[in-house]
Amino acid sequence: MSYREVIPRNLNPEEWIEVEINTGTQSTLQDIKTFGKSGSFCYNNLENIQNRNRFIYWRTYQDIVELSEVSLDVTLMRNHVRLRFTDSAILNVSLSEQENCVTLLVVTVSSIHRIVFPAHSDGLSAGAASAEAQKHSVFYDANLNLKDRSTFHVLDGSMAINVPHLAASDLSQNNEEAFFVVDYQTKLMLYAMNCRTGITITHEVKESNLMPRFLSNLKGALTGRGENMEAAVSMSFTHIEGEMFLLVLYRNNELRLWSVDTLQNIASINCAETQGAQGPQNSVMRKIDDHNFCVFLSHERCAEFICLSIVCNLNETNTKHISLAVQHKVPAPQMDLADFDATASHIWTLWSNSEGDFNVSAIFLGADKAIKWVSAALEPPPDRCCLTIEHGVDPREAYTSYIFHPGRFDYNVIAKALCMFRRANLQFDMKQLSLTMLKEQVAQSVEDEIQSELKDFVVSDEEYLEIATRQWDRFYSCCEQYHIKSSEPTGLAVLGAMDAVCIVRRQSFALLRPCEMLEHLMLVEEHTDDVVAFVASYCRNDLSAAMSFVQLMKIITQLEKLLTDDIKIEMDKKLYQRDDKVIGHLLHRITAGDEGLDDYNSVALPRRYIDQIQLKLQSISHLEAAVNMLLDLLAIVDQDAYPEPTSGLSKSTRFLQSTGALFGSDYGISILAETVKQMAMIRFAVCRNLLILQYIIYGQAGRKNYSIKTNFNFLNSYYTLVWISETPISLNTPVNFEVSIQRLTRAQLFSGYTRPYSSQIRLNSQTTLLCLFLQSKGLFSALSMLLKESNQPVEQLSMRQTLLQLVGFINQMLWPEAWNDVFPEWLFGSCHHIIIQDYVRLLSGWCDEKAMSRCFMLAVSLLDCGEPQKAIFLFEQVADHVLKEPFLFEQVLKNTPVYSKLECVLSRQHIESKTPEFKQALVHYYLKVIQLFEQHSASDYIIQLAHMAMSKLHVEDPQLPMFQSIVFNNHLQLGHYEEAYHALVYNADTSRRKDCLRQLVIMLFQCKRFDLLMQLPYNCLQDEFENIVESRARSLSIDQNEVYNFLYAFHTNKGNMRKAATVMYEQAMRLQVDSDAPDALQKRCSSLLVCINCLYLVDKRYRWIAKPKVGDDKLPMEQDNEESLKADNKGGQDVIVLELADIRRELLHAEALRELSHHRKDVGAYELAGAEELSYLLATCGLYTAALKLARGYEFSVLPIFESLAAACVSTSEDKSKDAWTWLQNNDLADLAHRNSAADMAWSLLQKLVVDNELSESTLIRKAVVNRILTLNAFVPQWLYDSYKLANSRELLLLYVKHNRLLDATDLACEMIGGMLGAGSEYFDFQHSVNVTNPQLSFPINTIDLLMHGLQINGKEHIEYEMAHVKLEEEVARYVETVKRTTEDKMKLAILTERENRQQQQIFG
């Protein structure tokens, strides 16, 4: 089979390590013209796993050599170095590998160099070096020690007359010496450099005969041969049995073997059979190994390759004899040889023709087969015909999309094309230039050219689009020219350890890979006889069937050339639009011929082509078998074979590490992706052309033909593969990526792998979907499949062996109808929704495999894009297929109990829809979907999903209440409170019903929808509702608690006044215990007032409530019946029964605190104070009416309060300040006449309070007030004096005497005695005077006696006391005399009365 070129694309721009080496020699660039050379070197020490698939390629240009190290497995760092040997043209470059380093030998026209690059990880295993060191290239520290004098030697300047033009170099076997050979036209010089010291020894390589070399040249001149036929044209070193030899090819086609040790000619051979003139090309020699070489000889009319061997024999004297022997002679094609390389089995050549086109061909040197050259298919430049601009499309958008498509043009090429387009010598720093910036520069430059052409002209839209298209096409031409120039091959080399061939280009490299059979037939079209023999093994060695297959492929290949670009582009468009009818109509138009059709049918094939194709098809003897065989070859997977469920490929979550994976580097993944793309495009073209042929054979009537249906599916499948390999995708993290991943993770739809998004700004911020898939997960899954099937360790497999195998496994993962779910699962987790939706659309309608899985992916994607109305429709379709597709089974049921029971689904076993397991799976599916919608807050759609789930469950299903609760919860979130209530009412689970009711109540309270709470018909849930509301009330802070008021209103509305009173009392108690708010006392008073009002509306027998005996922060409401109260008592909880009077007293206490709080900030310290103490505090603050009110309520003495008020009145009378009005206004003055004097108002208040509070027939208050006034040495007001006289004049007299108010007491005593004697008795507390008919009066003898005694004592010093004493004595004497007389009269009257009574008794007795 042939080979095909694979170019790594869309790689990071090369970052070169620039090193300049100046040996101080004279510039020779003007004296000699050297052609650029290139080559490669492959690591041979494969025991070190890091050397697998690793090589170095190089190229030279004048005095510059560029070296790049490439690994297909590890992405290397600092792997490009550019060495500039100042003004010294380069003749030879060679690389060799040592145990711990790589040695570079360079020969320039003026110096020789030995440069050592140490290996950073030199262990024998991957664990021998750190992961970071394993990424380092051998050039990582290339700029160190390169200018050491011991690393180079300057050639003899005396030879500058003969500038050298040819050189070779190599290391000795012990690596201690480096040998350089330089040809100076007239002499051949050998230089031996000591690797440790750098000392260089010079030798001349020459014949030992007597004829000097210049005489030999003179002989040639005399014989008419102007050229030096003995001049060397190619040289190479070799090692044979421990000795080093130099092999030199001369212009006369003679090959000589020189001993490096003795400088003697050991053997020679003339490679040409005849001594003819040399051809137009130079003869070249390439080393195969130490014993074998290949020589290209150019003759006058032909050219040939000769393979020679160095043969060592022992002669008769047992001495070693070395000779040269020809092994193969191969005629060369009639083209110009650009470069070649050879192995023991192949010769690889790079040719060019007069038009500048290049061709690569190879020949197998097998002994039993005829010699045949096999061509390799090189990659063509980007096809301009693919760039089509549809009507209405902006040229800027079309061209930028095409030019900047990942891998189409190197970004260095675009930057150079931009400079050429601008006609400016500008250079861009590619390290700092991002893709967006480069796009902007290009767009701006083209727009400037457009505006420059337009200038001040006014043009129409069509003219503007025409100019824009022309300018963009001009820029594209610049890109195309630079791309073609930079892609020219400069050399070819065989990578022996990798079993691969490397083509070195001007700015990149490429590898050759084997072609598969279809590629060979479509691209190369050579050696079909061999293909027939190869194909025969697929059809039971039936050569006729194999020949039919090859003939069919020839027709398909011919049709590929006949199809115009318009037909191909139109076909691609219709396939992308996914309309089967349109595609069928297009195929009919293509195969209908062009006779009688208008220009609209420009996609039609000419009739003569169709006739030719029909004739060729008729000549195929086994056409049906050939078509079926082709379809079998096109099939990627066998639909009838499914893997075991334990394969686990889609479960793989391992990341690609930078140190371990085969083809895991950027280069390796790019080569894999390009190979997949190449094969997919070839197979897509085969399917397309075969479908056209089938339409030519069967027409539209054959659309139902099985082979056409199969091929149509294959066509769509390969189009999907091409789409995957070409679709651009950003390496930067997409918008809302982390949010989407978190949503999938929470829904357990994400298995932990991740996309390798770049956190750095890179130039190539875009890649293809296929590359991203391989970087993330695809490559490791393919390697797992390779290891499973391969009996050989991956470390021992060559690139040639593994590349197509890996590509086959990748195709199996990408194949739409494949059994595995690796790619869909990865794409599902990529969260790139546009691509997911496009992928599902491409597969819709024709791919039945995993259709519901893709539907599920699309639904999740649409939901994440904010289109739940579309997503819910798709989720409903997927529901019944959860147990029919492994992808759905894995995504929905993993980490669930059902998963282990139904693992048979992974092996495609059918599960009946009526089984309990199916119902459980359905429940889990809907729960997972609901969880997804919950993360998007799509409550209205969650309700629909729950109803869908309930419709598929039995009425008695235990999972039904769960979905009913979901309906309730989402109605609640949407604010559909009435619907939520109806949902909870119908919930079959009692406990869930109660929980839902609690949520509804809490939500309505939060929304302050008290009206709805009041209106809902709770029916059998009323008790539970009350408990919930009570719990809610107790759980909330009392300061912002409206629940108690609602509960009061609710009970009042229901007519349960006792419960309403209980609620208000609890609120009052909590305000007392829990609240520190300023208005807490006011609220408490209001609550107690409402409580009292409610109890008044209750029957007298039930006017009581109960509270715990020991105060607690959470005061539970007591039941309103005695049985529950008794039960509580039995349970050990002591309660206190509060009657109406008790609650009234609490109200008075609260009101007193409220009044006190207005005047004292430390009122909190007195909350636990008793009522009596509190009243004293009120009195001290001047709140006498409040204090009296509290005292009356608690029925304790009010005397201290009146004493305080009396003192305040006295103080107010003595002090005329305005402060008295302050405390006066805090008392109830409503019933008092306004006085201008504060003292008058105070005494009026005292008078009112004494009158209002003194009990009948009691003088305690007046006694206390008078006592306090007298104590303060104040005068008793007249109203009090008169009132006291009427109530208890004797007590008043005693108070005067006690306080030593003797004169006032004398006046009172005289008035009292006068009243007793009948003069003014109505002003005293005795109702009659001393009289015979009246009862006796009690005379205050002791008080008057004390008074007289006091007057007598004080009368000695004060005359007024003496006069008062006299006056009182007179009154007392008068009273005594009157009493005596009255007593005598009473005695006489009594005797008379007694006598009359006796007489009457005697008369009537």
Short mmCIF file of C-alpha atoms in Angstrom, two decimals, residues 887-1081:
data_model
loop_
_atom_site.label_atom_id
_atom_site.label_comp_id
_atom_site.label_asym_id
_atom_site.label_seq_id
_atom_site.Cartn_x
_atom_site.Cartn_y
_atom_site.Cartn_z
CA PHE A 887 -26.05 6.09 28.15
CA LEU A 888 -29.36 7.06 29.73
CA PHE A 889 -29.09 4.22 32.19
CA GLU A 890 -25.62 5.37 33.27
CA GLN A 891 -26.49 9.04 33.52
CA VAL A 892 -29.83 8.67 35.26
CA LEU A 893 -29.47 5.65 37.52
CA LYS A 894 -25.86 5.62 38.64
CA ASN A 895 -25.46 5.98 42.40
CA THR A 896 -29.02 4.71 42.88
CA PRO A 897 -30.17 1.38 44.39
CA VAL A 898 -31.77 0.41 41.09
CA TYR A 899 -28.45 0.51 39.24
CA SER A 900 -27.09 -2.76 40.60
CA LYS A 901 -30.38 -4.52 39.95
CA LEU A 902 -30.58 -3.46 36.31
CA GLU A 903 -26.98 -3.68 35.10
CA CYS A 904 -28.23 -6.03 32.41
CA VAL A 905 -29.32 -2.90 30.55
CA LEU A 906 -25.66 -2.32 29.66
CA SER A 907 -25.72 -5.54 27.65
CA ARG A 908 -28.90 -4.42 25.83
CA GLN A 909 -31.30 -6.73 27.61
CA HIS A 910 -34.94 -5.67 27.40
CA ILE A 911 -36.83 -4.69 30.56
CA GLU A 912 -40.61 -4.84 30.62
CA SER A 913 -42.27 -1.51 31.28
CA LYS A 914 -44.68 -3.01 33.81
CA THR A 915 -42.03 -4.32 36.18
CA PRO A 916 -41.42 -2.59 39.54
CA GLU A 917 -37.83 -1.92 38.52
CA PHE A 918 -39.02 0.03 35.49
CA LYS A 919 -41.30 2.13 37.67
CA GLN A 920 -38.42 2.82 40.05
CA ALA A 921 -36.19 3.82 37.16
CA LEU A 922 -38.89 6.14 35.87
CA VAL A 923 -39.19 7.75 39.29
CA HIS A 924 -35.43 8.31 39.47
CA TYR A 925 -35.46 9.75 35.96
CA TYR A 926 -38.12 12.30 36.73
CA LEU A 927 -36.44 13.19 40.00
CA LYS A 928 -33.17 13.85 38.20
CA VAL A 929 -34.88 15.96 35.56
CA ILE A 930 -36.75 17.86 38.25
CA GLN A 931 -33.42 18.45 40.00
CA LEU A 932 -32.08 19.99 36.81
CA PHE A 933 -35.08 22.29 36.51
CA GLU A 934 -34.77 23.25 40.16
CA GLN A 935 -31.27 24.57 39.52
CA HIS A 936 -32.77 26.85 36.87
CA SER A 937 -35.65 27.91 39.16
CA ALA A 938 -38.16 26.73 36.56
CA SER A 939 -40.91 25.93 39.03
CA ASP A 940 -43.77 26.04 36.54
CA TYR A 941 -42.08 23.37 34.43
CA ILE A 942 -41.28 21.30 37.49
CA ILE A 943 -45.02 21.16 38.18
CA GLN A 944 -45.59 19.84 34.68
CA LEU A 945 -42.88 17.21 35.14
CA ALA A 946 -44.36 16.10 38.44
CA HIS A 947 -47.78 15.73 36.85
CA MET A 948 -46.18 13.70 34.05
CA ALA A 949 -44.61 11.41 36.61
CA MET A 950 -47.85 11.07 38.58
CA SER A 951 -49.76 10.19 35.44
CA LYS A 952 -47.51 7.15 35.01
CA LEU A 953 -47.81 5.95 38.60
CA HIS A 954 -50.57 3.94 40.24
CA VAL A 955 -52.84 5.63 42.73
CA GLU A 956 -51.42 3.54 45.56
CA ASP A 957 -47.81 3.90 44.50
CA PRO A 958 -45.65 4.86 47.50
CA GLN A 959 -43.76 7.42 45.39
CA LEU A 960 -46.91 9.35 44.50
CA PRO A 961 -46.92 11.56 47.64
CA MET A 962 -43.37 12.63 46.84
CA PHE A 963 -44.38 14.08 43.48
CA GLN A 964 -47.48 15.62 45.06
CA SER A 965 -45.16 17.33 47.52
CA ILE A 966 -43.03 18.54 44.62
CA VAL A 967 -46.13 20.04 42.99
CA PHE A 968 -46.99 21.75 46.26
CA ASN A 969 -43.48 23.11 46.80
CA ASN A 970 -43.25 24.63 43.35
CA HIS A 971 -46.72 26.15 43.51
CA LEU A 972 -45.55 27.65 46.76
CA GLN A 973 -42.41 29.09 45.16
CA LEU A 974 -44.45 30.59 42.35
CA GLY A 975 -46.85 32.23 44.79
CA HIS A 976 -49.78 30.05 43.74
CA TYR A 977 -50.91 29.64 47.30
CA GLU A 978 -54.40 28.39 46.66
CA GLU A 979 -53.11 25.79 44.19
CA ALA A 980 -50.49 24.80 46.73
CA TYR A 981 -53.19 24.31 49.35
CA HIS A 982 -55.22 22.10 47.03
CA ALA A 983 -52.08 20.12 46.22
CA LEU A 984 -51.38 19.42 49.88
CA VAL A 985 -54.98 18.51 50.57
CA TYR A 986 -54.81 15.73 47.97
CA ASN A 987 -51.48 14.40 49.22
CA ALA A 988 -51.91 10.77 50.20
CA ASP A 989 -49.25 10.80 52.90
CA THR A 990 -50.42 12.28 56.19
CA SER A 991 -46.96 13.24 57.37
CA ARG A 992 -46.16 14.94 54.05
CA ARG A 993 -49.51 16.70 54.20
CA LYS A 994 -48.65 18.15 57.58
CA ASP A 995 -45.19 19.17 56.41
CA CYS A 996 -46.64 20.87 53.37
CA LEU A 997 -49.20 22.67 55.49
CA ARG A 998 -46.41 23.92 57.71
CA GLN A 999 -44.51 25.25 54.69
CA LEU A 1000 -47.61 26.93 53.34
CA VAL A 1001 -48.37 28.60 56.65
CA ILE A 1002 -44.81 29.84 57.03
CA MET A 1003 -44.73 31.17 53.48
CA LEU A 1004 -48.05 32.98 53.87
CA PHE A 1005 -46.85 34.55 57.08
CA GLN A 1006 -43.66 35.67 55.36
CA CYS A 1007 -45.72 37.20 52.56
CA LYS A 1008 -48.18 38.67 55.07
CA ARG A 1009 -51.09 37.03 53.31
CA PHE A 1010 -53.19 36.92 56.48
CA ASP A 1011 -56.37 37.25 54.47
CA LEU A 1012 -55.68 34.02 52.63
CA LEU A 1013 -54.69 32.25 55.82
CA MET A 1014 -58.00 33.27 57.27
CA GLN A 1015 -60.05 32.21 54.24
CA LEU A 1016 -58.63 28.76 53.51
CA PRO A 1017 -60.95 25.90 54.54
CA TYR A 1018 -58.70 23.76 56.68
CA ASN A 1019 -61.36 21.15 57.34
CA CYS A 1020 -59.73 18.21 59.07
CA LEU A 1021 -56.40 20.03 59.22
CA GLN A 1022 -57.57 22.81 61.51
CA ASP A 1023 -56.01 21.36 64.67
CA GLU A 1024 -52.76 20.83 62.84
CA PHE A 1025 -53.01 24.35 61.43
CA GLU A 1026 -53.46 25.80 64.89
CA ASN A 1027 -50.50 23.82 66.21
CA ILE A 1028 -48.35 25.04 63.34
CA VAL A 1029 -49.33 28.64 63.86
CA GLU A 1030 -48.74 28.36 67.60
CA SER A 1031 -45.33 26.82 67.00
CA ARG A 1032 -44.61 29.55 64.51
CA ALA A 1033 -45.61 32.20 67.01
CA ARG A 1034 -43.36 30.75 69.69
CA SER A 1035 -40.41 30.28 67.35
CA LEU A 1036 -40.34 33.88 66.18
CA SER A 1037 -38.98 36.79 68.09
CA ILE A 1038 -41.72 38.50 70.02
CA ASP A 1039 -40.59 41.94 68.87
CA GLN A 1040 -41.52 41.32 65.22
CA ASN A 1041 -44.25 38.80 65.73
CA GLU A 1042 -47.56 39.23 64.01
CA VAL A 1043 -48.58 35.62 64.41
CA TYR A 1044 -50.21 36.16 67.80
CA ASN A 1045 -52.42 38.85 66.38
CA PHE A 1046 -53.38 36.60 63.49
CA LEU A 1047 -54.09 33.73 65.84
CA TYR A 1048 -56.27 36.00 67.96
CA ALA A 1049 -58.14 37.11 64.86
CA PHE A 1050 -58.49 33.51 63.68
CA HIS A 1051 -59.96 32.31 67.00
CA THR A 1052 -62.19 35.35 67.20
CA ASN A 1053 -63.43 34.67 63.70
CA LYS A 1054 -64.18 31.10 64.73
CA GLY A 1055 -65.97 32.33 67.90
CA ASN A 1056 -63.52 30.69 70.30
CA MET A 1057 -62.97 33.66 72.61
CA ARG A 1058 -61.29 31.69 75.32
CA LYS A 1059 -58.52 30.56 72.94
CA ALA A 1060 -58.27 34.12 71.71
CA ALA A 1061 -57.81 35.29 75.30
CA THR A 1062 -55.16 32.60 75.85
CA VAL A 1063 -53.26 33.75 72.78
CA MET A 1064 -53.27 37.36 73.90
CA TYR A 1065 -52.18 36.44 77.39
CA GLU A 1066 -49.26 34.39 76.03
CA GLN A 1067 -48.25 37.30 73.88
CA ALA A 1068 -48.29 39.54 76.94
CA MET A 1069 -46.20 37.08 78.91
CA ARG A 1070 -43.64 36.74 76.11
CA LEU A 1071 -43.44 40.49 75.81
CA GLN A 1072 -42.64 40.54 79.51
CA VAL A 1073 -40.02 37.79 79.34
CA ASP A 1074 -38.39 38.03 75.91
CA SER A 1075 -38.69 41.59 74.71
CA ASP A 1076 -36.50 44.58 75.33
CA ALA A 1077 -38.20 46.76 72.76
CA PRO A 1078 -39.25 50.26 73.75
CA ASP A 1079 -42.88 49.59 72.94
CA ALA A 1080 -42.98 46.19 74.60
CA LEU A 1081 -44.84 47.50 77.67
#
